[in-house]
Tab-separated table of C-alpha atoms and ligand atoms in Angstrom:
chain	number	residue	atom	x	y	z
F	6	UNK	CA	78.252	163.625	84.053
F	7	UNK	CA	77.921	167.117	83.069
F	8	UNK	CA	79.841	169.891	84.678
F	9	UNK	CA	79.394	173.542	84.742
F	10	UNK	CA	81.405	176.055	85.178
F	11	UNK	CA	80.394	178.732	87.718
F	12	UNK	CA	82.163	181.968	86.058
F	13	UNK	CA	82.459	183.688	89.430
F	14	UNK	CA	85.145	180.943	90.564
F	15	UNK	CA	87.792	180.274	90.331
F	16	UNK	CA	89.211	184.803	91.103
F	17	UNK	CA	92.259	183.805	91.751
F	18	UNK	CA	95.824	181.751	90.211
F	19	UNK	CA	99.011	181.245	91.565
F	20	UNK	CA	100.606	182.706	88.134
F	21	UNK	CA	104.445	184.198	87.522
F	22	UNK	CA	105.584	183.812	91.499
F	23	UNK	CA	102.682	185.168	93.202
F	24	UNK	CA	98.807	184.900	93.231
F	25	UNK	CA	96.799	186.968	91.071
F	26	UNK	CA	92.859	187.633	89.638
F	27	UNK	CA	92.620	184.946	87.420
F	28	UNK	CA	92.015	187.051	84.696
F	29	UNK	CA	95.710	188.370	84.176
F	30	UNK	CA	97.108	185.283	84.531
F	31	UNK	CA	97.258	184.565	80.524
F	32	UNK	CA	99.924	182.992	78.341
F	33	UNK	CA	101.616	183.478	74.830
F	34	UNK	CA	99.803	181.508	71.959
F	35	UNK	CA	103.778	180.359	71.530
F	36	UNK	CA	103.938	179.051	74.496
F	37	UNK	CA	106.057	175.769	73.768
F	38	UNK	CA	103.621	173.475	76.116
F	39	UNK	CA	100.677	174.601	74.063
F	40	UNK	CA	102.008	173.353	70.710
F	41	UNK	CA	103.447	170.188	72.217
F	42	UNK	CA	101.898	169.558	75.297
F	43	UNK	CA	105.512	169.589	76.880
F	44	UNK	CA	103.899	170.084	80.605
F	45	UNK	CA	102.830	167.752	83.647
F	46	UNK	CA	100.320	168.727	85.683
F	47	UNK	CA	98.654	167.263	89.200
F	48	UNK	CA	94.900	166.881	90.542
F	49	UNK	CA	94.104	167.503	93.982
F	50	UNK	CA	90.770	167.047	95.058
F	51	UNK	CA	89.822	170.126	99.139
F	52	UNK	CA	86.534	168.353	100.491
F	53	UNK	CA	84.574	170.575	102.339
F	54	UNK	CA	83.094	169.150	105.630
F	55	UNK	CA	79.566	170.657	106.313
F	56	UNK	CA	79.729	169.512	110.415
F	57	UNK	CA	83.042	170.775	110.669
F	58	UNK	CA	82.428	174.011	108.337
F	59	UNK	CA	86.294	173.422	107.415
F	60	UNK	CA	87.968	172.345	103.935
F	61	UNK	CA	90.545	169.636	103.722
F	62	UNK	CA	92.884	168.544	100.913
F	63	UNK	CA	93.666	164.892	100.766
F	64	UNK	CA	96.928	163.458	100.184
F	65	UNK	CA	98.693	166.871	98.885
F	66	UNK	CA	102.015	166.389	99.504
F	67	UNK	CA	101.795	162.538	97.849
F	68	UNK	CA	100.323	164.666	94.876
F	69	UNK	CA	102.978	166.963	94.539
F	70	UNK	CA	105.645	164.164	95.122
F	71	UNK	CA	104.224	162.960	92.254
F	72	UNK	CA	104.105	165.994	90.489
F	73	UNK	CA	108.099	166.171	90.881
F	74	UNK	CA	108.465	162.529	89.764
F	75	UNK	CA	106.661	163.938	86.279
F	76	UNK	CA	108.645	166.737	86.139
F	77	UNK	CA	112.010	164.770	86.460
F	78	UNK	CA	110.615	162.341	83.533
F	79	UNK	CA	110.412	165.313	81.563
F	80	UNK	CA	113.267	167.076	82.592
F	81	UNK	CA	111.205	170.515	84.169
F	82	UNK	CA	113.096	171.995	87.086
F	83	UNK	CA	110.463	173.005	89.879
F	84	UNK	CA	112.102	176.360	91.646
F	85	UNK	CA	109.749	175.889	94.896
F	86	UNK	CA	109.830	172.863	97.237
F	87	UNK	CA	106.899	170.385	98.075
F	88	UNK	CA	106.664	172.527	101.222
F	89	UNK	CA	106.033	175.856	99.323
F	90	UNK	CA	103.938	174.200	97.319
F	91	UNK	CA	101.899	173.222	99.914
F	92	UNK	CA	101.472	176.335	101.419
F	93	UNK	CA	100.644	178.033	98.322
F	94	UNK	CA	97.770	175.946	97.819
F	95	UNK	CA	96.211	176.635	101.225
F	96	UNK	CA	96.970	180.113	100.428
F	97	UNK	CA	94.859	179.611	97.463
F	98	UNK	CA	92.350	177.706	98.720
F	99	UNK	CA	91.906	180.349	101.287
F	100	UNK	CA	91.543	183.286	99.304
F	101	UNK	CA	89.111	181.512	96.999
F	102	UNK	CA	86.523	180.584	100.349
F	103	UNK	CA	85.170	177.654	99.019
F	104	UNK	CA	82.242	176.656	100.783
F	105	UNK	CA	82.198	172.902	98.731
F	106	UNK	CA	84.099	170.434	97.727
F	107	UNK	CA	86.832	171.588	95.086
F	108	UNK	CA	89.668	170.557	92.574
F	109	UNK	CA	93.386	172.123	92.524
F	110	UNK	CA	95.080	172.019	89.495
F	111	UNK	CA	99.237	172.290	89.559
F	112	UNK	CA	100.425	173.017	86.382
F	113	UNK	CA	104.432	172.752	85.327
F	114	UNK	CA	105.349	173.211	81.833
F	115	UNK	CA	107.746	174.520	79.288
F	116	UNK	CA	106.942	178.384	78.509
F	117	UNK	CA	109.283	179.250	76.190
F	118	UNK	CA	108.517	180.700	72.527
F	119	UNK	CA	110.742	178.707	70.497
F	120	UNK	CA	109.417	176.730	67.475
F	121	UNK	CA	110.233	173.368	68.102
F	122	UNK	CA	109.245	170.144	70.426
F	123	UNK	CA	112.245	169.707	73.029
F	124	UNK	CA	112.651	169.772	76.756
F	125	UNK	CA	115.966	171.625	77.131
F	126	UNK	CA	117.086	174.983	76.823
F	127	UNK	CA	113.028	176.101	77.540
F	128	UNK	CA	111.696	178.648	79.744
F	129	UNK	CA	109.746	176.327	82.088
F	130	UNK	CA	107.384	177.751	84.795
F	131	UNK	CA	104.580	176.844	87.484
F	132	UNK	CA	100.721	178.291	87.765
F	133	UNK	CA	97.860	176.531	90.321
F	134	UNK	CA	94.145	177.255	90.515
F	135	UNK	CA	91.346	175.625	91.577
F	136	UNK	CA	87.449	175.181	90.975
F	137	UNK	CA	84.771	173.815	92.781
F	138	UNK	CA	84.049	169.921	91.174
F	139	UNK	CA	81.538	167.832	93.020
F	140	UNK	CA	80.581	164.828	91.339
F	141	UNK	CA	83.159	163.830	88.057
F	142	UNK	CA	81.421	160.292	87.288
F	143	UNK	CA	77.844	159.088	89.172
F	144	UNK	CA	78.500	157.997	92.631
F	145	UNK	CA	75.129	155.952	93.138
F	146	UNK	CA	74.085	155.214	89.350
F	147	UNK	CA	76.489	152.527	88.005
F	148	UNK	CA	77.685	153.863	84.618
F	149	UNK	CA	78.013	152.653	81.185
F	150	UNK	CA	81.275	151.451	79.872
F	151	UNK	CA	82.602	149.886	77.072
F	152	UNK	CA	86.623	148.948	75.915
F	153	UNK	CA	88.108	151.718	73.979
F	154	UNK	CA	89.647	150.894	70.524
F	155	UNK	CA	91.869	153.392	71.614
F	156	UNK	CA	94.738	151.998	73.148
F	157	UNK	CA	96.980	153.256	76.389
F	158	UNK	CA	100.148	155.129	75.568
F	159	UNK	CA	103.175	152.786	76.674
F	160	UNK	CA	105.992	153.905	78.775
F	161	UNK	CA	108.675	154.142	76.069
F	162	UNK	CA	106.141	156.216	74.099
F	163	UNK	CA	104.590	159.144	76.869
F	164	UNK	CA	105.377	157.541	80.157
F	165	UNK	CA	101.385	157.035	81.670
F	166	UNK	CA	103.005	156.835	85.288
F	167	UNK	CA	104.181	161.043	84.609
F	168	UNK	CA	100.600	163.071	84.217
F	169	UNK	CA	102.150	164.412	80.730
F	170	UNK	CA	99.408	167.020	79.520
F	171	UNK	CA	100.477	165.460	75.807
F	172	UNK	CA	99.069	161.965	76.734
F	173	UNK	CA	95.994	163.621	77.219
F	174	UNK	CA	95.295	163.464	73.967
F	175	UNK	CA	95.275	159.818	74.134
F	176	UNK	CA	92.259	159.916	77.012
F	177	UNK	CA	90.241	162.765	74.973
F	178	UNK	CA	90.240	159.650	72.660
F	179	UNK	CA	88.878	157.338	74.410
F	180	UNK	CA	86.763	159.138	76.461
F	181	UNK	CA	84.925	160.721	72.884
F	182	UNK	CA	84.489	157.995	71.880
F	183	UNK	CA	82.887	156.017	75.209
F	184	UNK	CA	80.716	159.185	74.647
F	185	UNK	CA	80.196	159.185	71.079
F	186	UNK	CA	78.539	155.514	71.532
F	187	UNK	CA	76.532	156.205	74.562
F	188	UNK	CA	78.549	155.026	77.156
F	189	UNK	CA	79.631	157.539	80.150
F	190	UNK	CA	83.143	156.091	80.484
F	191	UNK	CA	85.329	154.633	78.649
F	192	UNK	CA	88.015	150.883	79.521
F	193	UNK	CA	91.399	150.851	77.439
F	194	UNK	CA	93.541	148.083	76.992
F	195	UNK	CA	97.395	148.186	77.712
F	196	UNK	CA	99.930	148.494	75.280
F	197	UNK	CA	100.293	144.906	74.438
F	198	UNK	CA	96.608	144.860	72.905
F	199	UNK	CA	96.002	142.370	75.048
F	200	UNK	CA	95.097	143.452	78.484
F	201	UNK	CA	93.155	146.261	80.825
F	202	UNK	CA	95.216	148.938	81.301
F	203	UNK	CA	93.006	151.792	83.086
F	204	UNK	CA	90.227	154.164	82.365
F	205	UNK	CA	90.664	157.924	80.664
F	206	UNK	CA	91.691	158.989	83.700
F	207	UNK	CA	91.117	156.947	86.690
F	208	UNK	CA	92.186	153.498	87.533
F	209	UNK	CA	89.719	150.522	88.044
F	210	UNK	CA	89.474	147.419	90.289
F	211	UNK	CA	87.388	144.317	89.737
F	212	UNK	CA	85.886	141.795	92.406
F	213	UNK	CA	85.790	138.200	92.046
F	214	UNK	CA	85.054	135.867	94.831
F	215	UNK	CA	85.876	138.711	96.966
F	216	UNK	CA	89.761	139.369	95.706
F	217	UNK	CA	90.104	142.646	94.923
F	218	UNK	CA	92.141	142.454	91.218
F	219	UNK	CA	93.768	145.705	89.881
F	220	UNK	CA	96.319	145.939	86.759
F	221	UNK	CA	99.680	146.684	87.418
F	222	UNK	CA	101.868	149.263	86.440
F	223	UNK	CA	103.165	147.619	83.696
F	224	UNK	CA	100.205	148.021	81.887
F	225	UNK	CA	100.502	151.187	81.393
F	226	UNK	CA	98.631	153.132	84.310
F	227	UNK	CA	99.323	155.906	86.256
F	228	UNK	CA	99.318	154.727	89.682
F	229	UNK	CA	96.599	156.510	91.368
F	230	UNK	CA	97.006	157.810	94.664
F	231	UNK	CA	93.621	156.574	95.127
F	232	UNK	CA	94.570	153.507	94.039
F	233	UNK	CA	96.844	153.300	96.540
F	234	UNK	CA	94.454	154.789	99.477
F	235	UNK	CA	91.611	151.530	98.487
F	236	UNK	CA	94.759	149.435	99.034
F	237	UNK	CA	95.054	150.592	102.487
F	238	UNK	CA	91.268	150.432	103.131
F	239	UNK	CA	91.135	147.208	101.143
F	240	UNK	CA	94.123	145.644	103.570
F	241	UNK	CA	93.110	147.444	106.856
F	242	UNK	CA	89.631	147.772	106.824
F	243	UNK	CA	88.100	145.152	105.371
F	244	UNK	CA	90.672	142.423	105.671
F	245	UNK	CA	90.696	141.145	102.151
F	246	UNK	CA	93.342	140.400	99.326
F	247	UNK	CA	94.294	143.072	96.940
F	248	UNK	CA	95.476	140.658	93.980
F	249	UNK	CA	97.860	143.277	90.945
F	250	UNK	CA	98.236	141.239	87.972
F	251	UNK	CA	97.329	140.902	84.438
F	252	UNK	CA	93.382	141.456	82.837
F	253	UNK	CA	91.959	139.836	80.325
F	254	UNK	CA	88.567	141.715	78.616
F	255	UNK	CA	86.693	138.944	78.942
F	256	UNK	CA	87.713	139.124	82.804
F	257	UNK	CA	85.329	142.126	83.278
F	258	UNK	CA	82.503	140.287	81.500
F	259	UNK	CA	82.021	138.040	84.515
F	260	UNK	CA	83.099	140.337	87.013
F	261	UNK	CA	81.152	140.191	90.461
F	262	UNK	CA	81.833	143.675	90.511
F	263	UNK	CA	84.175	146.472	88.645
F	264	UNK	CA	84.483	150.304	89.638
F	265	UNK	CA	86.441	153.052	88.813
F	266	UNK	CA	88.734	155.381	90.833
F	267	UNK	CA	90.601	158.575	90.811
F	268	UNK	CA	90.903	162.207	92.558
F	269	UNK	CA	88.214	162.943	89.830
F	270	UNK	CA	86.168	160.044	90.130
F	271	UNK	CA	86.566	158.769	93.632
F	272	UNK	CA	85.102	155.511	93.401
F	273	UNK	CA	82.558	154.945	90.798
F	274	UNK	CA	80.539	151.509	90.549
F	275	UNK	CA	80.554	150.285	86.505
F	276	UNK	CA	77.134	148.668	85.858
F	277	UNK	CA	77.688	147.608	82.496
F	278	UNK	CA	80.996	146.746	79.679
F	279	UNK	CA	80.108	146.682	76.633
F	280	UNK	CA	76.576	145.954	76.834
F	281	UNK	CA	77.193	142.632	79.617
F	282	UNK	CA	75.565	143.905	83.176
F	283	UNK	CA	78.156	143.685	85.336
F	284	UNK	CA	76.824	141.643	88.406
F	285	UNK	CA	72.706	142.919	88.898
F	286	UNK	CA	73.527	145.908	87.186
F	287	UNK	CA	73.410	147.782	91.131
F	288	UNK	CA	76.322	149.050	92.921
F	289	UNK	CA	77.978	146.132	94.181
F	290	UNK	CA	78.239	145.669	98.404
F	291	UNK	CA	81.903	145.882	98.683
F	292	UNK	CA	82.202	148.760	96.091
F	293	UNK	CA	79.658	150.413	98.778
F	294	UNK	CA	81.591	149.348	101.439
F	295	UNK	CA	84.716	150.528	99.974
F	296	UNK	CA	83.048	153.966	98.579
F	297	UNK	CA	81.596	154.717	102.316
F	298	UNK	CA	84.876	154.388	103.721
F	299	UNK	CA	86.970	156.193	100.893
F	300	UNK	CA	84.666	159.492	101.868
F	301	UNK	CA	84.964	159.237	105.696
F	302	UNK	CA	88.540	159.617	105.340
F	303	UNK	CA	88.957	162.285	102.716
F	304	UNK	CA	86.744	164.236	104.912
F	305	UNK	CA	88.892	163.179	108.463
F	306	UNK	CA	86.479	161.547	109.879
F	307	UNK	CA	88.701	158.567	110.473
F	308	UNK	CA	91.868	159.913	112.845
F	309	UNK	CA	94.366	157.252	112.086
F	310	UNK	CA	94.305	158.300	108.488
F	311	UNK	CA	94.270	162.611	109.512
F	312	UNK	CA	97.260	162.640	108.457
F	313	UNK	CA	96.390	162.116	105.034
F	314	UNK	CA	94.000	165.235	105.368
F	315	UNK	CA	95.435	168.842	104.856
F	316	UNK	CA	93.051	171.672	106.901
F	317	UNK	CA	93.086	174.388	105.155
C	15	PMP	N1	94.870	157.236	85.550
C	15	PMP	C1	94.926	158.392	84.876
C	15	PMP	C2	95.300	158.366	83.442
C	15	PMP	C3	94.588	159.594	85.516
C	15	PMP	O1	94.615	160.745	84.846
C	15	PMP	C4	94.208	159.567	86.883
C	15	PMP	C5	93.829	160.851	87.572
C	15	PMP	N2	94.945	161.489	88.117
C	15	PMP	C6	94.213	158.331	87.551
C	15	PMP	C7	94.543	157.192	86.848
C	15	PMP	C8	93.911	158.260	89.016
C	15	PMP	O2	94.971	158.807	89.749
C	15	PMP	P1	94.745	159.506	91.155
C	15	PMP	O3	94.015	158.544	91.990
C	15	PMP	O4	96.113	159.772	91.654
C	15	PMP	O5	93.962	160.734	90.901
């Protein structure tokens, strides 16, 4: 999926305690996190609700919870609370005047000038901005994958469950090559070498006889908030088993059905791995099913789950 960048958004970045134009809000080339990658950062996606005219952010303050759990891994001290990170955001968000669906991107990481990779004794510091994303992966067209060669950082290497900007090295990987060889997205296998782990940067699910299967966080995912939302709507609203354990490859070959999802992807049907159609090759009927009722509640169109739903 290609994306473009509109060069009249984003103005603005939260950027040395306050928010800025985003065009003084620059960094050292010694910045410590640049050589290293010594930084964790967040993704958020604001929907914007064309009935309602009003922009929502889903699931922000289990985002930024998160976004403290990476910083304690690697040992960055946040000087603002969840709260104030909150309200920056909508501040944000608000200046900015989206009028369609956008991404905010929360950004912690060590800023000192020092030669050397280490997490103590570092300047560390905090910027946000955001930009209007609509569609990361197809949302009707099931995409191409195949199993990276690349495999999944484990935890006692760069912990995948802490969004390390480092380990996203490991996904550039993967996700060139997936590209390099036609395919739109790429399938990595855990640590071991012997199961599925995740995607570049989304999680995925696979049907069979209509159990939802999922890996678990032992191999080596991040634990998608997303993840966690289809659990809810996989329990709640449709009634059926959500089954986390172990994946072999040859699992996905005979799928039923397999999608993707992430704050960047949402939910994403897979019509092919490596070369084997996945079902008939269409978006399968609970991945529809699923997909429908993912975007009714980022947008709050569902009231028992408002409270997941941020208006901005
Ligand atoms: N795995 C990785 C490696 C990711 O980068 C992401 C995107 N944050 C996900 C999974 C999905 O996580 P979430 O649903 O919280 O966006």
């Amino acid at each position: 999926m290609k994306q473009t960048l509109k060069p009249e958004h984003p103005k603005f970045a939260f950027f040395g305690g306050e928010i800025i134009p985003i065009n003084e809000a620059k960094i050292d080339i010694r910045t410590n996190a640049l050589q290293y990658g010594t930084a964790v950062f967040e993704g958020i996606r604001s929907y914007w609700t064309e009935n309602e005219k009003k922009n929502y952010i889903f699931r922000m303050e289990d985002h930024y919870k998160r976004f403290f759990d990476s910083c304690k891994i690697m040992m960055i001290n946040i000087k603002y609370s969840i709260n104030e990170l909150c309200d920056i955001t909508k501040d944000l968000l608000k200046k900015e005047g989206y009028k369609e669906d956008s991404y905010i991107r929360p950004y912690a990481y060590n800023s000192g000038l020092n030669i050397g990779p280490k997490l103590i004794n570092n300047n560390q510091d905090i910027f946000i901005y955001t930009i209007p994303l609509g569609e990361y992966l197809n949302l009707s067209k099931p995409i191409k994958v195949c199993i990276s060669s690349w495999m999944r950082v484990p935890d006692n290497c760069i912990p995948p469950r802490a969004k390390v900007a480092g380990s996203y090295a490991n996904a550039a990987l993967q996700k060139t090559e997936a590209l390099l060889g036609g395919y739109e997205e790429a399938v990595t296998l855990s640590s071991d070498g012997q199961h599925i782990s995740e995607g570049s940067a989304m999680n995925i699910f696979m049907v069979k006889n209509e159990n939802l299967i999922t890996p678990p966080a032992y191999n080596d995912i991040l634990e998608g908030i997303t993840r966690n939302t289809l659990f809810e709507i996989i329990n709640n609203e449709l009634n059926l088993n959500i089954i986390e354990r172990q994946i072999d490859r040859t699992e996905l070959y005979t799928a039923d059905e397999l999608f993707f999802c992430g704050t960047g992807a949402q939910v994403s049907p897979i019509g092919s791995i490596d070369g084997r159609t996945v079902g008939d090759g269409k978006m399968g009927k609970l991945t529809k099913k699923i997909q429908n009722i993912y975007f009714d509640i980022v947008k709050n169109k569902i009231k028992k789950y408002s409270h997941w739903c941020t208006e901005v």
